Amino acid sequence: MSVVIDKVNGEEELREAPEELSDKDVSDSTSTDNTWEDSSEFHRQMVIGDGPSGEEEAVIQSRLATYRDEDVTAESWRAHRKHVFILSEAGKPIYSRYGNEEALSSTMGVMMALVSFIQSGDNSIRSIYSDDHKLVFVQQGPLVLVSVSHTLQSELQLRQELLYVYDQIISMLTQASITRIFERKKNYDLRRLLTGSEKILDRLLNLVESDPCFLLGAVRCLPLAASLRDSLGTLLQKAITPNLVFSILVAGSQLVTTVQEKTVIEDCRLEPTDLHLLLNLIGATSAFQTGEIWTPICLPRFNPDCYFYAYISYLDSECTVCLILLSTDKDSFYSVSDCKKHIEEGMRTQNYLQALSSGLKSPSYSVGLVGVPDLRHFIRASHKSSLPELEGPYCSENERHRLFDLYHYLHDRIHSTSRPLRLIYHVAEKETLLAWVTSKFELYTCFNPLVTKAGAINVLTKLLRWIKKEEDRLFIRYPPKYSTTPNPGKGSRGPRTDGTENGFFGGGH
């Protein structure tokens, strides 16, 4: 194993890590004196906010409603660890995470003045740093998004969060519509079209901070017996109609299975980001729980300028199992609804709903199943992700947040634009961590504090063997496909400008 170690801030950086770790690699690493223990603590300025889940949803929604009416002159408003603002090029306020955006019109005016001043010199403003704050700017067409952060997140991570927010807006309005509106009237008040969508953006911002799947660009899959997942995929595969392009089954906001039209696969890929945005829209909108919903929805990473037509229906009384059918034909509600009836009937006949309900009672799994005592937690992600439930010592909210801070920190070091790494070993205040990225996946692991580098790599090898053995249960490896005969002129797909395979519908995991 060829390794170059850079000793920076008390960490060991391995720049040329192999794609796979063999037993020889482990023994070589153990015998080579290339370990520098990091005795420094990873200091946390502020904790990561918790995203809505389960019974916490009502409490958090109430809290968000309170934040909406918060006094922007109060010290408590300034004390929030991260603010997000959206405004138009004309300086008109569109959204503020905390406080009423109308009361912040002068603040947003100053932000736009900064943007305009830098633009006057044929430059664009990206960020401003102070002693304890970062200001990150993202301009997308006529919209300007700003993050004011007092966290340890990197500029790149904050920029990624702002792009999630922008894409969520696009998912509701389309990029073409926004561009057309502001071409006609530069000072248009976009809030007129986004009325009621504040809670969707609020919920998204909570999720991107608390769910590592957003950070890693991966979809969380519900651990499920491979035979059951295959049977559900076959059921969806048989319930098709012309112009139906994606059938997606989720349970508890985790992906169960998905099938897609073959011609779509030849042209484009559906990215995890689009599914995140779709599930957040559904989770934040109680109207989707009332029955059959037929609504236009844009998938920004698929095509930011066109709509799909989404049929959304919960299949159980608890509103945990949700079926999403995406069509390119706005007039196909009844034929798509018939597909749902066939799927629902098959699920009830075969007791699949009961099986999914049983899976949801313990939607995650214990890290103890790996059989390695020193391993506390891990996240394995490519386009699909798997992670065990958080256990001791990460049972309290503060400890969970502290661990996510560490994952954010490792992610930043691994993906640094100036010093990208393949493998990093880090000794923190209460634990030891190892992050490893290959061309196929990313792996973040957390160990007991006394685990050495050689010990961590040894555990990593055992963990990868366990994941390989369990991959059919943890991931959707080969999504089934079907073929329909679309009506001419109905496609919503736009041309790709690259040939990359960057969606979770690829064969990898």
Short mmCIF file of C-alpha atoms in Angstrom, two decimals:
data_model
loop_
_atom_site.label_atom_id
_atom_site.label_comp_id
_atom_site.label_asym_id
_atom_site.label_seq_id
_atom_site.Cartn_x
_atom_site.Cartn_y
_atom_site.Cartn_z
CA MET A 1 0.00 0.00 0.00
CA SER A 2 1.51 3.28 -1.15
CA VAL A 3 0.88 5.96 1.46
CA VAL A 4 1.94 9.54 1.87
CA ILE A 5 1.23 10.97 5.31
CA ASP A 6 0.71 14.69 5.80
CA LYS A 7 0.70 15.74 9.43
CA VAL A 8 -1.83 18.54 9.53
CA ASN A 9 -3.67 19.59 12.69
CA GLY A 10 -2.86 16.35 14.45
CA GLU A 11 -4.38 14.04 11.85
CA GLU A 12 -3.10 11.29 9.65
CA GLU A 13 -3.92 11.70 5.97
CA LEU A 14 -3.43 8.82 3.55
CA ARG A 15 -3.50 10.18 0.02
CA GLU A 16 -3.28 7.11 -2.15
CA ALA A 17 -5.48 4.55 -0.47
CA PRO A 18 -6.38 1.40 -2.42
CA GLU A 19 -9.85 0.75 -3.79
CA GLU A 20 -10.08 -2.38 -1.63
CA LEU A 21 -8.41 -3.41 1.62
CA SER A 22 -6.90 -6.89 1.67
CA ASP A 23 -5.52 -8.82 4.63
CA LYS A 24 -2.03 -8.01 3.33
CA ASP A 25 -2.89 -4.32 3.34
CA VAL A 26 -3.91 -4.62 6.97
CA SER A 27 -0.73 -6.38 8.02
CA ASP A 28 1.41 -3.95 6.02
CA SER A 29 -0.33 -1.01 7.63
CA THR A 30 0.16 -2.48 11.06
CA SER A 31 3.86 -3.01 10.63
CA THR A 32 4.59 0.35 9.04
CA ASP A 33 5.37 3.17 11.43
CA ASN A 34 3.14 5.72 9.75
CA THR A 35 0.65 6.55 12.49
CA TRP A 36 0.38 9.90 14.17
CA GLU A 37 -2.20 9.93 16.91
CA ASP A 38 -4.27 13.09 16.94
CA SER A 39 -4.35 14.25 20.54
CA SER A 40 -6.26 17.40 19.77
CA GLU A 41 -9.97 17.61 20.44
CA PHE A 42 -12.49 18.31 17.76
CA HIS A 43 -14.21 21.37 19.18
CA ARG A 44 -17.84 21.93 18.44
CA GLN A 45 -19.01 25.54 18.30
CA MET A 46 -22.67 24.69 17.99
CA VAL A 47 -24.73 21.55 17.63
CA ILE A 48 -26.40 20.34 14.47
CA GLY A 49 -30.16 20.87 14.55
CA ASP A 50 -32.39 17.82 14.62
CA GLY A 51 -34.61 17.09 11.64
CA PRO A 52 -38.26 16.10 11.94
CA SER A 53 -38.95 12.44 12.48
CA GLY A 54 -41.73 10.38 14.00
CA GLU A 55 -43.48 11.86 17.02
CA GLU A 56 -41.13 14.87 16.98
CA GLU A 57 -42.77 16.22 13.81
CA ALA A 58 -45.62 18.09 15.53
CA VAL A 59 -43.28 19.63 18.09
CA ILE A 60 -40.85 20.80 15.43
CA GLN A 61 -43.59 22.20 13.19
CA SER A 62 -44.90 24.19 16.15
CA ARG A 63 -41.38 25.44 16.84
CA LEU A 64 -40.97 26.48 13.20
CA ALA A 65 -44.24 28.39 13.31
CA THR A 66 -42.90 30.25 16.35
CA TYR A 67 -39.66 31.03 14.52
CA ARG A 68 -41.68 32.53 11.68
CA ASP A 69 -43.00 35.21 14.05
CA GLU A 70 -39.70 35.77 15.82
CA ASP A 71 -38.58 39.34 16.50
CA VAL A 72 -35.64 39.97 14.16
CA THR A 73 -34.25 42.60 16.53
CA ALA A 74 -34.08 40.19 19.48
CA GLU A 75 -30.84 38.64 20.68
CA SER A 76 -32.41 35.18 20.36
CA TRP A 77 -32.80 35.74 16.62
CA ARG A 78 -29.12 36.61 16.25
CA ALA A 79 -28.15 33.59 18.34
CA HIS A 80 -29.43 31.02 15.83
CA ARG A 81 -26.51 28.98 14.59
CA LYS A 82 -27.50 29.31 10.94
CA HIS A 83 -29.71 31.66 8.96
CA VAL A 84 -30.82 31.14 5.37
CA PHE A 85 -32.16 33.97 3.24
CA ILE A 86 -33.56 34.01 -0.29
CA LEU A 87 -34.04 37.21 -2.27
CA SER A 88 -34.43 38.29 -5.86
CA GLU A 89 -31.92 40.24 -7.93
CA ALA A 90 -34.04 43.30 -7.29
CA GLY A 91 -33.48 42.82 -3.55
CA LYS A 92 -37.04 41.68 -2.84
CA PRO A 93 -37.24 39.27 0.12
CA ILE A 94 -38.55 35.79 -0.67
CA TYR A 95 -37.74 33.62 2.36
CA SER A 96 -36.04 33.70 5.75
CA ARG A 97 -35.56 30.65 7.91
CA TYR A 98 -36.09 32.65 11.10
CA GLY A 99 -38.25 35.73 11.41
CA ASN A 100 -40.56 37.35 8.91
CA GLU A 101 -38.82 38.09 5.62
CA GLU A 102 -40.71 41.38 5.27
CA ALA A 103 -39.12 42.61 8.50
CA LEU A 104 -35.74 41.71 7.02
CA SER A 105 -36.14 43.64 3.78
CA SER A 106 -33.43 46.16 4.70
CA THR A 107 -31.02 43.35 5.67
CA MET A 108 -31.63 41.59 2.39
CA GLY A 109 -31.17 44.89 0.60
CA VAL A 110 -27.68 45.15 2.07
CA MET A 111 -26.94 41.59 0.92
CA MET A 112 -28.02 42.44 -2.62
CA ALA A 113 -25.91 45.60 -2.52
CA LEU A 114 -22.86 43.44 -1.72
CA VAL A 115 -23.67 41.12 -4.61
CA SER A 116 -24.16 44.02 -7.02
CA PHE A 117 -20.98 45.81 -5.90
CA ILE A 118 -18.83 42.74 -6.58
CA GLN A 119 -20.61 42.13 -9.88
CA SER A 120 -19.78 45.67 -10.99
CA GLY A 121 -16.14 44.59 -11.06
CA ASP A 122 -16.93 41.60 -13.28
CA ASN A 123 -16.68 39.23 -10.32
CA SER A 124 -19.16 37.26 -8.25
CA ILE A 125 -19.24 37.07 -4.48
CA ARG A 126 -18.91 33.57 -3.04
CA SER A 127 -18.30 33.98 0.68
CA ILE A 128 -17.36 36.30 3.51
CA TYR A 129 -15.53 35.13 6.64
CA SER A 130 -15.49 36.78 10.05
CA ASP A 131 -14.09 35.52 13.34
CA ASP A 132 -17.00 33.22 14.07
CA HIS A 133 -19.33 33.41 11.05
CA LYS A 134 -19.34 32.38 7.41
CA LEU A 135 -21.54 34.08 4.82
CA VAL A 136 -21.99 31.95 1.72
CA PHE A 137 -23.68 33.32 -1.41
CA VAL A 138 -25.21 31.32 -4.25
CA GLN A 139 -26.79 33.04 -7.24
CA GLN A 140 -28.98 30.90 -9.46
CA GLY A 141 -30.55 32.92 -12.26
CA PRO A 142 -32.65 35.71 -10.76
CA LEU A 143 -32.48 34.26 -7.22
CA VAL A 144 -29.82 34.91 -4.60
CA LEU A 145 -29.47 32.52 -1.65
CA VAL A 146 -27.41 33.39 1.41
CA SER A 147 -26.34 31.27 4.38
CA VAL A 148 -25.05 33.00 7.52
CA SER A 149 -23.52 30.24 9.59
CA HIS A 150 -21.96 29.94 13.03
CA THR A 151 -21.21 26.22 12.59
CA LEU A 152 -18.17 24.16 11.66
CA GLN A 153 -19.64 23.27 8.27
CA SER A 154 -17.43 24.12 5.34
CA GLU A 155 -18.25 26.61 2.63
CA LEU A 156 -18.80 23.74 0.21
CA GLN A 157 -21.27 22.03 2.56
CA LEU A 158 -23.19 25.27 3.13
CA ARG A 159 -23.27 25.85 -0.62
CA GLN A 160 -24.64 22.35 -1.09
CA GLU A 161 -27.43 23.09 1.39
CA LEU A 162 -28.35 26.29 -0.47
CA LEU A 163 -28.53 24.36 -3.73
CA TYR A 164 -30.91 21.90 -2.06
CA VAL A 165 -33.14 24.85 -1.12
CA TYR A 166 -32.98 26.26 -4.64
CA ASP A 167 -33.81 22.87 -6.14
CA GLN A 168 -36.79 22.54 -3.78
CA ILE A 169 -38.16 25.82 -5.14
CA ILE A 170 -37.54 24.60 -8.69
CA SER A 171 -39.39 21.37 -7.88
CA MET A 172 -42.52 23.44 -7.25
CA LEU A 173 -42.21 26.09 -10.00
CA THR A 174 -39.61 24.90 -12.59
CA GLN A 175 -36.56 26.91 -13.56
CA ALA A 176 -38.07 27.96 -16.88
CA SER A 177 -41.10 29.49 -15.14
CA ILE A 178 -38.97 31.50 -12.70
CA THR A 179 -36.72 32.78 -15.49
CA ARG A 180 -39.73 33.79 -17.58
CA ILE A 181 -41.40 35.58 -14.68
CA PHE A 182 -38.37 37.72 -13.84
CA GLU A 183 -37.64 38.48 -17.48
CA ARG A 184 -41.07 40.08 -17.65
CA LYS A 185 -40.92 41.82 -14.28
CA LYS A 186 -37.59 42.09 -12.45
CA ASN A 187 -39.13 43.19 -9.14
CA TYR A 188 -41.77 40.44 -9.08
CA ASP A 189 -42.66 39.19 -5.58
CA LEU A 190 -42.09 35.44 -5.83
CA ARG A 191 -43.79 34.89 -2.48
CA ARG A 192 -47.09 35.09 -4.35
CA LEU A 193 -46.29 31.72 -5.94
CA LEU A 194 -44.67 30.22 -2.85
CA THR A 195 -47.41 30.96 -0.33
CA GLY A 196 -47.60 28.09 2.16
CA SER A 197 -44.31 26.55 1.04
CA GLU A 198 -42.29 27.97 3.95
CA LYS A 199 -42.76 24.82 6.02
CA ILE A 200 -41.46 22.74 3.10
CA LEU A 201 -38.23 24.76 3.05
CA ASP A 202 -38.06 24.78 6.87
CA ARG A 203 -38.35 21.00 6.97
CA LEU A 204 -35.75 20.60 4.25
CA LEU A 205 -33.22 22.71 6.15
CA ASN A 206 -33.73 20.62 9.26
CA LEU A 207 -33.21 17.44 7.26
CA VAL A 208 -30.04 18.53 5.47
CA GLU A 209 -28.49 19.29 8.86
CA SER A 210 -29.51 16.10 10.64
CA ASP A 211 -29.64 13.37 8.00
CA PRO A 212 -26.19 12.39 6.64
CA CYS A 213 -27.81 10.99 3.50
CA PHE A 214 -28.27 14.56 2.27
CA LEU A 215 -24.62 15.32 2.90
CA LEU A 216 -23.50 12.20 1.02
CA GLY A 217 -26.02 12.46 -1.82
CA ALA A 218 -27.46 9.03 -1.09
CA VAL A 219 -30.91 7.52 -0.60
CA ARG A 220 -31.64 5.65 2.62
CA CYS A 221 -33.00 2.17 1.87
CA LEU A 222 -35.27 0.27 4.23
CA PRO A 223 -33.46 -2.93 5.34
CA LEU A 224 -35.63 -5.68 3.95
CA ALA A 225 -35.41 -9.35 3.01
CA ALA A 226 -34.28 -9.56 -0.60
CA SER A 227 -37.15 -11.91 -1.49
CA LEU A 228 -39.74 -9.44 -0.20
CA ARG A 229 -38.08 -6.51 -1.99
CA ASP A 230 -37.97 -8.49 -5.24
CA SER A 231 -41.64 -9.45 -4.91
CA LEU A 232 -42.63 -5.83 -4.37
CA GLY A 233 -40.55 -4.79 -7.38
CA THR A 234 -42.26 -7.41 -9.52
CA LEU A 235 -45.66 -6.17 -8.35
CA LEU A 236 -44.82 -2.60 -9.37
CA GLN A 237 -43.32 -3.86 -12.62
CA LYS A 238 -46.61 -5.45 -13.67
CA ALA A 239 -48.79 -2.40 -12.90
CA ILE A 240 -47.91 -0.15 -15.84
CA THR A 241 -49.59 2.16 -18.31
CA PRO A 242 -48.31 4.24 -21.25
CA ASN A 243 -46.22 7.27 -20.21
CA LEU A 244 -45.67 5.93 -16.68
CA VAL A 245 -41.91 6.33 -16.22
CA PHE A 246 -41.16 5.82 -12.51
CA SER A 247 -42.91 3.79 -9.80
CA ILE A 248 -41.51 4.37 -6.32
CA LEU A 249 -42.50 2.68 -3.07
CA VAL A 250 -41.33 4.22 0.20
CA ALA A 251 -42.00 3.35 3.82
CA GLY A 252 -41.19 5.67 6.69
CA SER A 253 -39.39 8.00 4.22
CA GLN A 254 -37.03 5.15 3.29
CA LEU A 255 -36.84 3.64 -0.17
CA VAL A 256 -38.38 0.17 -0.44
CA THR A 257 -38.14 -0.42 -4.18
CA THR A 258 -38.45 1.38 -7.47
CA VAL A 259 -38.99 0.47 -11.09
CA GLN A 260 -38.56 2.58 -14.19
CA GLU A 261 -39.31 2.65 -17.88
CA LYS A 262 -36.42 1.28 -19.95
CA THR A 263 -36.23 4.18 -22.40
CA VAL A 264 -35.77 6.61 -19.50
CA ILE A 265 -32.73 4.66 -18.37
CA GLU A 266 -31.19 4.96 -21.82
CA ASP A 267 -31.47 8.74 -21.70
CA CYS A 268 -31.29 9.99 -18.11
CA ARG A 269 -30.83 8.97 -14.50
CA LEU A 270 -32.95 9.90 -11.54
CA GLU A 271 -30.66 11.34 -8.88
CA PRO A 272 -30.93 10.91 -5.10
CA THR A 273 -31.38 14.67 -4.77
CA ASP A 274 -34.62 14.51 -6.72
CA LEU A 275 -35.98 11.76 -4.49
CA HIS A 276 -34.96 13.69 -1.36
CA LEU A 277 -36.87 16.73 -2.61
CA LEU A 278 -39.91 14.69 -3.56
CA LEU A 279 -40.07 12.91 -0.20
CA ASN A 280 -39.59 16.18 1.68
CA LEU A 281 -42.44 17.76 -0.28
CA ILE A 282 -44.69 14.82 0.61
CA GLY A 283 -43.61 14.72 4.25
CA ALA A 284 -44.20 18.43 4.77
CA THR A 285 -47.63 18.51 3.13
CA SER A 286 -50.46 16.99 5.16
CA ALA A 287 -52.79 17.17 2.13
CA PHE A 288 -51.03 14.13 0.67
CA GLN A 289 -52.47 12.04 3.51
CA THR A 290 -56.08 12.72 2.55
CA GLY A 291 -56.38 10.40 -0.46
CA GLU A 292 -55.30 10.24 -4.08
CA ILE A 293 -53.26 13.26 -5.14
CA TRP A 294 -52.41 14.18 -8.75
CA THR A 295 -49.97 17.06 -8.97
CA PRO A 296 -47.26 18.44 -11.26
CA ILE A 297 -43.76 18.04 -9.86
CA CYS A 298 -40.40 19.03 -11.30
CA LEU A 299 -37.31 16.90 -10.71
CA PRO A 300 -34.59 19.56 -10.99
CA ARG A 301 -31.59 17.28 -11.46
CA PHE A 302 -33.48 15.27 -14.07
CA ASN A 303 -34.82 18.26 -15.98
CA PRO A 304 -35.25 21.64 -14.24
CA ASP A 305 -37.56 23.06 -16.90
CA CYS A 306 -40.36 20.46 -17.16
CA TYR A 307 -42.95 18.81 -14.98
CA PHE A 308 -43.75 15.22 -14.32
CA TYR A 309 -47.24 14.43 -13.10
CA ALA A 310 -47.11 12.65 -9.78
CA TYR A 311 -49.76 10.32 -8.43
CA ILE A 312 -49.24 10.09 -4.67
CA SER A 313 -51.20 7.83 -2.35
CA TYR A 314 -50.62 6.26 1.05
CA LEU A 315 -51.45 2.56 1.16
CA ASP A 316 -51.97 2.17 4.91
CA SER A 317 -54.07 3.94 7.51
CA GLU A 318 -50.98 5.07 9.45
CA CYS A 319 -49.69 6.93 6.36
CA THR A 320 -46.27 5.30 6.48
CA VAL A 321 -46.25 3.32 3.20
CA CYS A 322 -46.46 5.66 0.23
CA LEU A 323 -46.73 4.91 -3.49
CA ILE A 324 -45.44 7.50 -5.98
CA LEU A 325 -46.16 7.05 -9.68
CA LEU A 326 -44.62 9.56 -12.10
CA SER A 327 -46.10 10.06 -15.55
CA THR A 328 -45.31 12.37 -18.46
CA ASP A 329 -48.99 12.66 -19.41
CA LYS A 330 -51.08 15.17 -17.47
CA ASP A 331 -54.30 13.45 -18.59
CA SER A 332 -53.41 9.96 -17.35
CA PHE A 333 -54.77 10.25 -13.81
CA TYR A 334 -57.36 7.49 -14.17
CA SER A 335 -55.03 5.01 -15.86
CA VAL A 336 -52.33 5.66 -13.26
CA SER A 337 -54.93 5.35 -10.50
CA ASP A 338 -55.81 1.92 -11.88
CA CYS A 339 -52.14 0.95 -11.55
CA LYS A 340 -52.28 1.93 -7.89
CA LYS A 341 -55.38 -0.22 -7.37
CA HIS A 342 -53.61 -3.26 -8.83
CA ILE A 343 -50.58 -2.63 -6.62
CA GLU A 344 -52.68 -2.10 -3.50
CA GLU A 345 -54.72 -5.25 -4.16
CA GLY A 346 -51.57 -7.30 -4.67
CA MET A 347 -49.98 -5.97 -1.50
CA ARG A 348 -53.02 -6.80 0.60
CA THR A 349 -53.50 -10.24 -0.97
CA GLN A 350 -49.88 -11.20 -0.34
CA ASN A 351 -49.74 -9.52 3.11
CA TYR A 352 -46.92 -7.26 1.93
CA LEU A 353 -48.28 -4.31 3.91
CA GLN A 354 -48.09 -6.32 7.11
CA ALA A 355 -44.51 -7.33 6.26
CA LEU A 356 -43.56 -3.69 5.65
CA SER A 357 -45.20 -2.66 8.91
CA SER A 358 -43.09 -5.23 10.73
CA GLY A 359 -39.98 -3.87 9.04
CA LEU A 360 -40.87 -0.34 10.07
CA LYS A 361 -41.12 -1.30 13.73
CA SER A 362 -37.34 -1.66 13.65
CA PRO A 363 -36.43 0.32 10.52
CA SER A 364 -32.74 0.29 11.29
CA TYR A 365 -30.39 -2.28 12.78
CA SER A 366 -27.85 -2.51 15.55
CA VAL A 367 -24.15 -2.02 14.86
CA GLY A 368 -23.67 -5.07 17.08
CA LEU A 369 -24.77 -7.25 14.16
CA VAL A 370 -21.40 -6.62 12.54
CA GLY A 371 -19.78 -8.53 15.40
CA VAL A 372 -16.95 -6.06 16.09
CA PRO A 373 -16.99 -4.71 19.69
CA ASP A 374 -14.88 -1.62 18.95
CA LEU A 375 -17.23 -0.32 16.22
CA ARG A 376 -19.77 2.25 17.45
CA HIS A 377 -21.37 3.49 14.24
CA PHE A 378 -20.84 3.74 10.50
CA ILE A 379 -22.31 5.23 7.32
CA ARG A 380 -21.79 3.50 4.01
CA ALA A 381 -23.02 5.35 0.94
CA SER A 382 -22.77 5.48 -2.81
CA HIS A 383 -26.08 6.40 -4.43
CA LYS A 384 -27.84 4.38 -1.75
CA SER A 385 -26.89 4.41 1.91
CA SER A 386 -26.99 2.19 4.95
CA LEU A 387 -26.36 3.11 8.57
CA PRO A 388 -27.25 1.43 11.86
CA GLU A 389 -29.29 3.09 14.56
CA LEU A 390 -27.43 5.32 16.98
CA GLU A 391 -26.73 3.59 20.28
CA GLY A 392 -24.74 4.43 23.40
CA PRO A 393 -22.94 6.72 23.95
CA TYR A 394 -24.96 8.59 21.29
CA CYS A 395 -28.38 8.28 22.89
CA SER A 396 -28.72 11.92 23.93
CA GLU A 397 -29.50 14.66 21.45
CA ASN A 398 -26.27 16.53 22.16
CA GLU A 399 -24.13 13.43 21.61
CA ARG A 400 -25.92 12.62 18.35
CA HIS A 401 -25.30 16.15 17.16
CA ARG A 402 -21.65 15.94 18.17
CA LEU A 403 -21.21 12.78 16.10
CA PHE A 404 -22.82 14.40 13.06
CA ASP A 405 -20.45 17.33 13.50
CA LEU A 406 -17.58 14.88 13.27
CA TYR A 407 -19.00 13.31 10.12
CA HIS A 408 -19.36 16.78 8.56
CA TYR A 409 -15.76 17.50 9.47
CA LEU A 410 -14.45 14.26 7.94
CA HIS A 411 -16.54 14.79 4.81
CA ASP A 412 -15.03 18.24 4.40
CA ARG A 413 -11.48 16.90 4.73
CA ILE A 414 -12.10 14.04 2.32
CA HIS A 415 -13.63 16.34 -0.30
CA SER A 416 -11.37 19.35 0.19
CA THR A 417 -10.84 21.18 -3.10
CA SER A 418 -7.26 22.08 -2.18
CA ARG A 419 -6.13 18.86 -0.42
CA PRO A 420 -8.53 16.01 -1.31
CA LEU A 421 -7.94 12.79 0.63
CA ARG A 422 -8.80 9.16 0.09
CA LEU A 423 -8.42 7.99 3.68
CA ILE A 424 -8.27 9.91 6.94
CA TYR A 425 -7.78 8.65 10.50
CA HIS A 426 -8.88 11.07 13.21
CA VAL A 427 -8.73 10.85 17.00
CA ALA A 428 -11.41 13.05 18.54
CA GLU A 429 -12.33 13.90 22.10
CA LYS A 430 -14.37 10.77 22.87
CA GLU A 431 -13.92 8.51 19.86
CA THR A 432 -11.68 7.54 16.96
CA LEU A 433 -12.89 7.86 13.38
CA LEU A 434 -11.80 6.60 9.98
CA ALA A 435 -13.19 7.87 6.67
CA TRP A 436 -12.47 6.19 3.35
CA VAL A 437 -13.62 7.11 -0.15
CA THR A 438 -13.24 5.02 -3.32
CA SER A 439 -14.66 5.33 -6.82
CA LYS A 440 -17.58 3.13 -5.73
CA PHE A 441 -18.55 4.27 -2.24
CA GLU A 442 -17.82 6.40 0.82
CA LEU A 443 -17.45 4.89 4.28
CA TYR A 444 -17.40 6.79 7.59
CA THR A 445 -16.73 4.78 10.74
CA CYS A 446 -16.68 5.60 14.44
CA PHE A 447 -14.77 3.53 17.02
CA ASN A 448 -13.96 3.44 20.70
CA PRO A 449 -11.38 6.11 21.62
CA LEU A 450 -8.47 3.68 22.14
CA VAL A 451 -8.60 2.03 18.72
CA THR A 452 -5.33 2.44 16.79
CA LYS A 453 -5.02 3.06 13.08
CA ALA A 454 -4.09 -0.57 12.43
CA GLY A 455 -7.02 -1.70 14.58
CA ALA A 456 -9.41 0.62 12.75
CA ILE A 457 -8.32 -0.69 9.35
CA ASN A 458 -8.74 -4.25 10.61
CA VAL A 459 -12.30 -3.44 11.72
CA LEU A 460 -12.92 -1.74 8.38
CA THR A 461 -12.04 -4.93 6.53
CA LYS A 462 -14.44 -6.96 8.68
CA LEU A 463 -17.16 -4.34 8.22
CA LEU A 464 -16.83 -4.42 4.42
CA ARG A 465 -17.13 -8.22 4.46
CA TRP A 466 -20.29 -7.97 6.57
CA ILE A 467 -21.80 -5.34 4.24
CA LYS A 468 -20.99 -7.52 1.24
CA LYS A 469 -22.77 -10.44 2.88
CA GLU A 470 -25.81 -8.31 3.79
CA GLU A 471 -25.99 -6.11 0.67
CA ASP A 472 -29.12 -7.76 -0.76
CA ARG A 473 -30.95 -6.85 2.45
CA LEU A 474 -29.48 -3.37 2.86
CA PHE A 475 -29.55 -2.06 -0.71
CA ILE A 476 -31.53 -2.11 -3.94
CA ARG A 477 -28.90 -3.62 -6.21
CA TYR A 478 -30.70 -4.13 -9.53
CA PRO A 479 -33.89 -2.07 -9.87
CA PRO A 480 -36.39 -3.81 -12.16
CA LYS A 481 -37.39 -2.18 -15.43
CA TYR A 482 -40.44 -2.28 -17.67
CA SER A 483 -41.33 -1.15 -21.16
CA THR A 484 -44.34 0.87 -22.25
CA THR A 485 -45.21 2.56 -25.52
CA PRO A 486 -45.30 6.29 -24.75
CA ASN A 487 -47.61 8.50 -26.75
CA PRO A 488 -45.60 10.75 -29.09
CA GLY A 489 -44.70 14.21 -27.88
CA LYS A 490 -45.40 13.54 -24.22
CA GLY A 491 -41.86 13.17 -22.89
CA SER A 492 -40.60 15.38 -20.07
CA ARG A 493 -37.01 14.39 -20.48
CA GLY A 494 -34.46 16.90 -21.63
CA PRO A 495 -31.07 16.25 -23.20
CA ARG A 496 -28.13 15.47 -20.95
CA THR A 497 -24.97 17.43 -21.40
CA ASP A 498 -22.82 14.64 -20.02
CA GLY A 499 -22.71 10.89 -20.15
CA THR A 500 -22.16 10.25 -16.49
CA GLU A 501 -24.13 7.69 -14.58
CA ASN A 502 -24.89 9.73 -11.51
CA GLY A 503 -28.28 8.51 -10.35
CA PHE A 504 -29.28 5.93 -7.80
CA PHE A 505 -30.93 3.88 -10.54
CA GLY A 506 -27.52 2.73 -11.74
CA GLY A 507 -26.66 -0.88 -11.08
CA GLY A 508 -24.16 0.00 -8.36
CA HIS A 509 -24.88 0.53 -4.71
#
